[in-house]
Coordinates of C-alpha atoms in Angstrom, one line a residue:
X1 CA 21.9 5.1 -12.0
X2 CA 18.8 3.1 -12.3
X3 CA 15.7 3.5 -10.2
X4 CA 13.3 0.6 -10.3
X5 CA 9.9 -0.1 -8.9
X6 CA 10.0 -2.9 -6.1
X7 CA 7.1 -4.6 -4.6
X8 CA 7.2 -7.2 -1.8
X9 CA 4.9 -9.0 0.7
X10 CA 4.7 -7.8 4.2
X11 CA 4.5 -10.0 7.1
X12 CA 0.7 -10.2 7.0
X13 CA 0.5 -10.6 3.0
X14 CA 0.1 -7.0 2.4
X15 CA 1.9 -5.6 -0.8
X16 CA 4.5 -3.2 0.1
X17 CA 5.7 -0.8 -2.7
X18 CA 9.3 0.4 -2.8
X19 CA 11.9 2.0 -5.0
X20 CA 15.3 0.3 -5.6
X21 CA 18.1 2.5 -6.5
X22 CA 20.8 0.9 -8.4
X23 CA 24.3 2.0 -9.4
X24 CA 25.1 2.6 -13.1
X25 CA 28.0 -0.1 -12.5
X26 CA 28.5 -3.0 -10.2
X27 CA 26.8 -3.3 -7.0
X28 CA 29.2 -3.2 -4.2
X29 CA 26.7 -3.7 -1.5
X30 CA 23.1 -3.1 -0.6
X31 CA 21.1 -1.1 2.1
X32 CA 17.6 -0.3 3.3
X33 CA 16.2 3.1 4.0
X34 CA 13.3 3.5 6.5
X35 CA 11.2 6.9 6.2
X36 CA 10.2 9.2 8.9
X37 CA 6.6 8.8 10.8
X38 CA 3.8 9.2 8.2
X39 CA 6.3 10.0 5.6
X40 CA 7.1 7.9 2.5
X41 CA 9.8 6.5 0.4
X42 CA 9.8 9.4 -2.0
X43 CA 10.5 12.2 0.6
X44 CA 13.3 14.6 -0.1
X45 CA 15.6 13.0 2.6
X46 CA 14.8 9.4 1.5
X47 CA 15.3 9.9 -2.3
X48 CA 18.4 12.1 -2.1
X49 CA 20.2 9.7 0.3
X50 CA 19.3 6.8 -1.4
X51 CA 20.6 8.2 -4.9
X52 CA 23.9 9.6 -3.4
X53 CA 24.5 5.9 -2.1
X54 CA 23.8 4.6 -5.6
X55 CA 26.3 6.9 -7.1
X56 CA 28.7 5.0 -4.7
X57 CA 27.8 1.5 -6.1
X58 CA 25.2 0.9 -3.3
X59 CA 21.9 -0.4 -4.2
X60 CA 19.5 0.7 -1.8
X61 CA 15.7 0.0 -1.2
X62 CA 13.5 2.5 0.0
X63 CA 9.7 1.6 0.7
X64 CA 6.4 2.6 1.9
X65 CA 5.4 1.3 5.4
X66 CA 1.9 -0.6 5.5
X67 CA -0.9 2.1 5.0
X68 CA 1.3 4.8 3.5
X69 CA 2.3 6.0 0.1
X70 CA 1.7 3.2 -2.6
X71 CA 1.7 0.3 0.0
X72 CA -1.4 -1.7 0.9
X73 CA -3.1 -1.9 4.3
X74 CA -4.8 0.5 6.7
X75 CA -2.4 3.0 8.5
X76 CA -4.8 2.7 11.6
X77 CA -3.9 -0.9 11.9
X78 CA 0.0 -0.5 12.2
X79 CA 2.2 -0.3 15.0
X80 CA 5.7 0.5 15.6
X81 CA 6.2 -3.4 15.9
X82 CA 4.5 -3.8 12.6
X83 CA 6.8 -1.4 11.0
X84 CA 9.7 -3.2 12.4
X85 CA 8.2 -6.3 10.8
X86 CA 8.0 -4.4 7.3
X87 CA 11.6 -3.4 7.6
X88 CA 12.7 -7.1 8.2
X89 CA 10.4 -7.9 5.1
X90 CA 12.2 -5.4 3.1
X91 CA 15.6 -6.6 4.0
X92 CA 14.6 -10.2 3.1
X93 CA 13.2 -8.9 -0.2
X94 CA 16.4 -7.3 -0.8
X95 CA 18.3 -10.4 0.1
X96 CA 16.4 -12.8 -2.1
X97 CA 16.7 -10.4 -5.4
X98 CA 19.8 -8.4 -5.1
X99 CA 21.9 -9.2 -1.9
X100 CA 21.5 -8.9 1.7
X101 CA 21.8 -5.4 3.1
X102 CA 24.9 -4.6 5.2
X103 CA 23.8 -1.1 6.2
X104 CA 20.5 -0.1 7.7
X105 CA 19.2 3.9 7.5
X106 CA 16.4 5.2 9.4
X107 CA 15.0 8.8 9.3
X108 CA 12.9 9.8 12.6
X109 CA 10.8 7.0 13.8
X110 CA 12.4 5.0 10.9
X111 CA 15.5 5.5 12.8
X112 CA 14.1 3.8 15.9
X113 CA 12.7 1.1 13.6
X114 CA 16.3 0.2 12.4
X115 CA 17.8 0.1 15.7
X116 CA 14.8 -2.4 16.8
X117 CA 15.2 -4.5 13.5
X118 CA 18.9 -5.0 13.0
X119 CA 19.3 -8.2 15.3
X120 CA 16.9 -9.8 12.9
X121 CA 19.0 -9.1 9.7
X122 CA 22.3 -11.0 10.4
X123 CA 24.1 -9.6 7.7
X124 CA 23.8 -5.9 8.8
X125 CA 27.2 -4.4 9.8
X126 CA 26.2 -0.8 10.6
X127 CA 23.1 1.2 11.4
X128 CA 22.6 4.8 10.8
X129 CA 19.9 7.0 12.5
X130 CA 18.9 10.6 11.4
X131 CA 16.9 12.7 13.7
X132 CA 15.8 9.6 15.6
X133 CA 13.8 9.4 19.0
X134 CA 15.6 7.6 21.8
X135 CA 12.4 6.5 23.0
X136 CA 9.6 5.5 20.8
X137 CA 6.9 6.7 23.1
X138 CA 8.3 10.2 22.2
X139 CA 5.9 10.1 19.1
X140 CA 2.9 10.5 21.4
X141 CA 3.7 14.4 21.9
X142 CA 3.0 14.6 18.1
X143 CA -0.6 13.5 18.9
X144 CA -1.2 15.8 21.5
X145 CA -4.7 16.4 22.7
X146 CA -6.1 13.6 20.5
X147 CA -4.5 10.8 22.9
X148 CA -7.7 11.0 25.1
X149 CA -9.9 10.5 22.3
X150 CA -7.8 7.6 20.8
X151 CA -7.9 5.9 24.3
X152 CA -11.7 6.2 24.7
X153 CA -12.9 5.6 21.2
X154 CA -10.0 3.1 20.1
X155 CA -9.1 5.1 17.1
X156 CA -9.2 8.8 15.9
X157 CA -8.4 11.1 13.1
X158 CA -5.1 13.0 13.9
X159 CA -3.8 16.0 11.8
X160 CA 0.0 15.4 11.2
X161 CA 1.9 17.6 9.1
X162 CA -1.1 18.9 7.4
X163 CA -2.6 15.5 6.6
X164 CA -5.0 13.4 8.4
X165 CA -4.1 9.9 9.6
X166 CA -6.2 7.4 11.8
X167 CA -4.3 6.4 15.0
X168 CA -5.4 3.5 17.2
X169 CA -5.0 2.8 20.7
X170 CA -3.0 -0.4 19.8
X171 CA -0.3 1.9 18.3
X172 CA -0.2 4.1 21.3
X173 CA 0.1 1.2 23.6
X174 CA 2.8 -0.4 21.4
X175 CA 5.2 2.9 21.5
X176 CA 5.2 2.7 25.1
X177 CA 6.2 -0.8 25.6
X178 CA 9.2 -0.8 23.5
X179 CA 12.8 -0.9 25.2
X180 CA 14.9 1.1 22.8
X181 CA 17.7 1.4 25.3
X182 CA 18.1 -2.4 25.4
X183 CA 18.0 -2.6 21.6
X184 CA 20.6 0.1 21.3
X185 CA 23.0 -1.7 24.1
X186 CA 22.8 -4.7 22.3
X187 CA 23.2 -3.5 18.7
X188 CA 26.5 -5.0 18.3
X189 CA 27.1 -3.0 15.0
X190 CA 28.7 0.0 14.1
X191 CA 26.2 3.0 14.7
X192 CA 26.4 6.3 13.2
X193 CA 24.0 9.1 15.0
X194 CA 23.1 12.2 12.7
X195 CA 20.8 15.0 14.5
X196 CA 20.4 18.6 14.0
X197 CA 20.6 20.9 17.2
X198 CA 17.8 22.9 15.7
X199 CA 15.4 19.9 15.5
X200 CA 12.1 21.0 17.0
X201 CA 10.2 17.9 16.6
X202 CA 12.8 15.4 18.2
X203 CA 15.3 17.3 20.3
X204 CA 19.2 17.0 20.2
X205 CA 19.2 15.3 23.6
X206 CA 17.5 12.0 21.8
X207 CA 20.9 11.7 19.9
X208 CA 22.6 12.0 23.3
X209 CA 20.7 9.2 24.8
X210 CA 21.2 7.1 21.8
X211 CA 24.8 7.6 21.5
X212 CA 25.5 7.1 25.4
X213 CA 23.5 3.6 25.4
X214 CA 25.3 2.6 22.2
X215 CA 28.6 0.7 22.5
X216 CA 31.7 1.3 20.3
X217 CA 32.1 1.6 17.3
X218 CA 29.8 4.7 17.2
X219 CA 30.1 8.0 15.9
X220 CA 28.0 11.4 15.9
X221 CA 27.6 13.9 13.3
X222 CA 25.8 17.3 14.1
X223 CA 23.4 18.5 11.2
X224 CA 23.7 22.2 12.3
X225 CA 21.1 24.2 10.6
X226 CA 19.0 21.5 9.2
X227 CA 15.4 20.9 10.1
X228 CA 13.8 17.7 11.1
X229 CA 12.6 16.6 7.8
X230 CA 15.7 17.7 6.0
X231 CA 13.8 19.8 3.6
X232 CA 16.5 21.7 2.2
X233 CA 18.0 19.8 -0.4
X234 CA 21.6 21.0 0.5
X235 CA 21.1 19.5 3.9
X236 CA 19.9 16.2 2.5
X237 CA 22.8 16.0 0.2
X238 CA 25.3 16.7 3.1
X239 CA 23.7 13.9 5.1
X240 CA 24.0 11.6 1.9
X241 CA 27.6 12.6 1.3
X242 CA 28.7 12.1 4.9
X243 CA 26.5 9.1 5.4
X244 CA 28.1 7.2 2.5
X245 CA 31.7 8.0 3.4
X246 CA 31.1 6.6 7.0
X247 CA 29.4 3.8 5.6
X248 CA 32.0 2.7 3.2
X249 CA 34.3 0.8 5.4
X250 CA 31.1 -1.3 6.3
X251 CA 29.8 -2.3 3.0
X252 CA 29.9 -6.0 2.2
X253 CA 29.6 -7.0 -1.4

């Protein structure tokens, strides 16, 4: 397999950095992977899942959202809406260089993003969420007591997963106004919901809400014993294998 650097332009002209996982042989289909909130394209889950798909002939683009990893921009100026725009730009880049994506995959808040972006990528036939929140406002609980400071000052530094990030009031306002239920109900694509019953960051009830709101064809896979970030490589490998097998009937050359 071949792992190549990918650079493309975001909606506002910023440079976004990605990795394109290419199969050793012919490309049978393409996909885009959206990472979890404040994570990056090189997380265990992102790299393992994308490599497994590449081993099955699927070229997968994983990338850093604006202000994260190697991508340009200020994270404090980003919102959920801008993440969705980044995702659409990634799909456009893949269409122009390798082939339009037939599958969108999202982890955690990236899962919410692929649900919101799917209608803007007409070639997509299937969507996969991993540990995704049913409501984007769910992210607010991670910010905790800093919410009041953000609302008062307009922006504040918040410690997330042991790292500091500047969160703006625009971000908080944006996640509260999203209508994810409508996005899910109108998805009009096959949906795979993957979630761990032991997820202590995004509870399993979120998976039920997403699944209930979606129309068929839809599937659910329990990631029993896995943590939210899939930090155990065996869990990430399991997700990759099951995801690849499920997605195989929706892959379009």
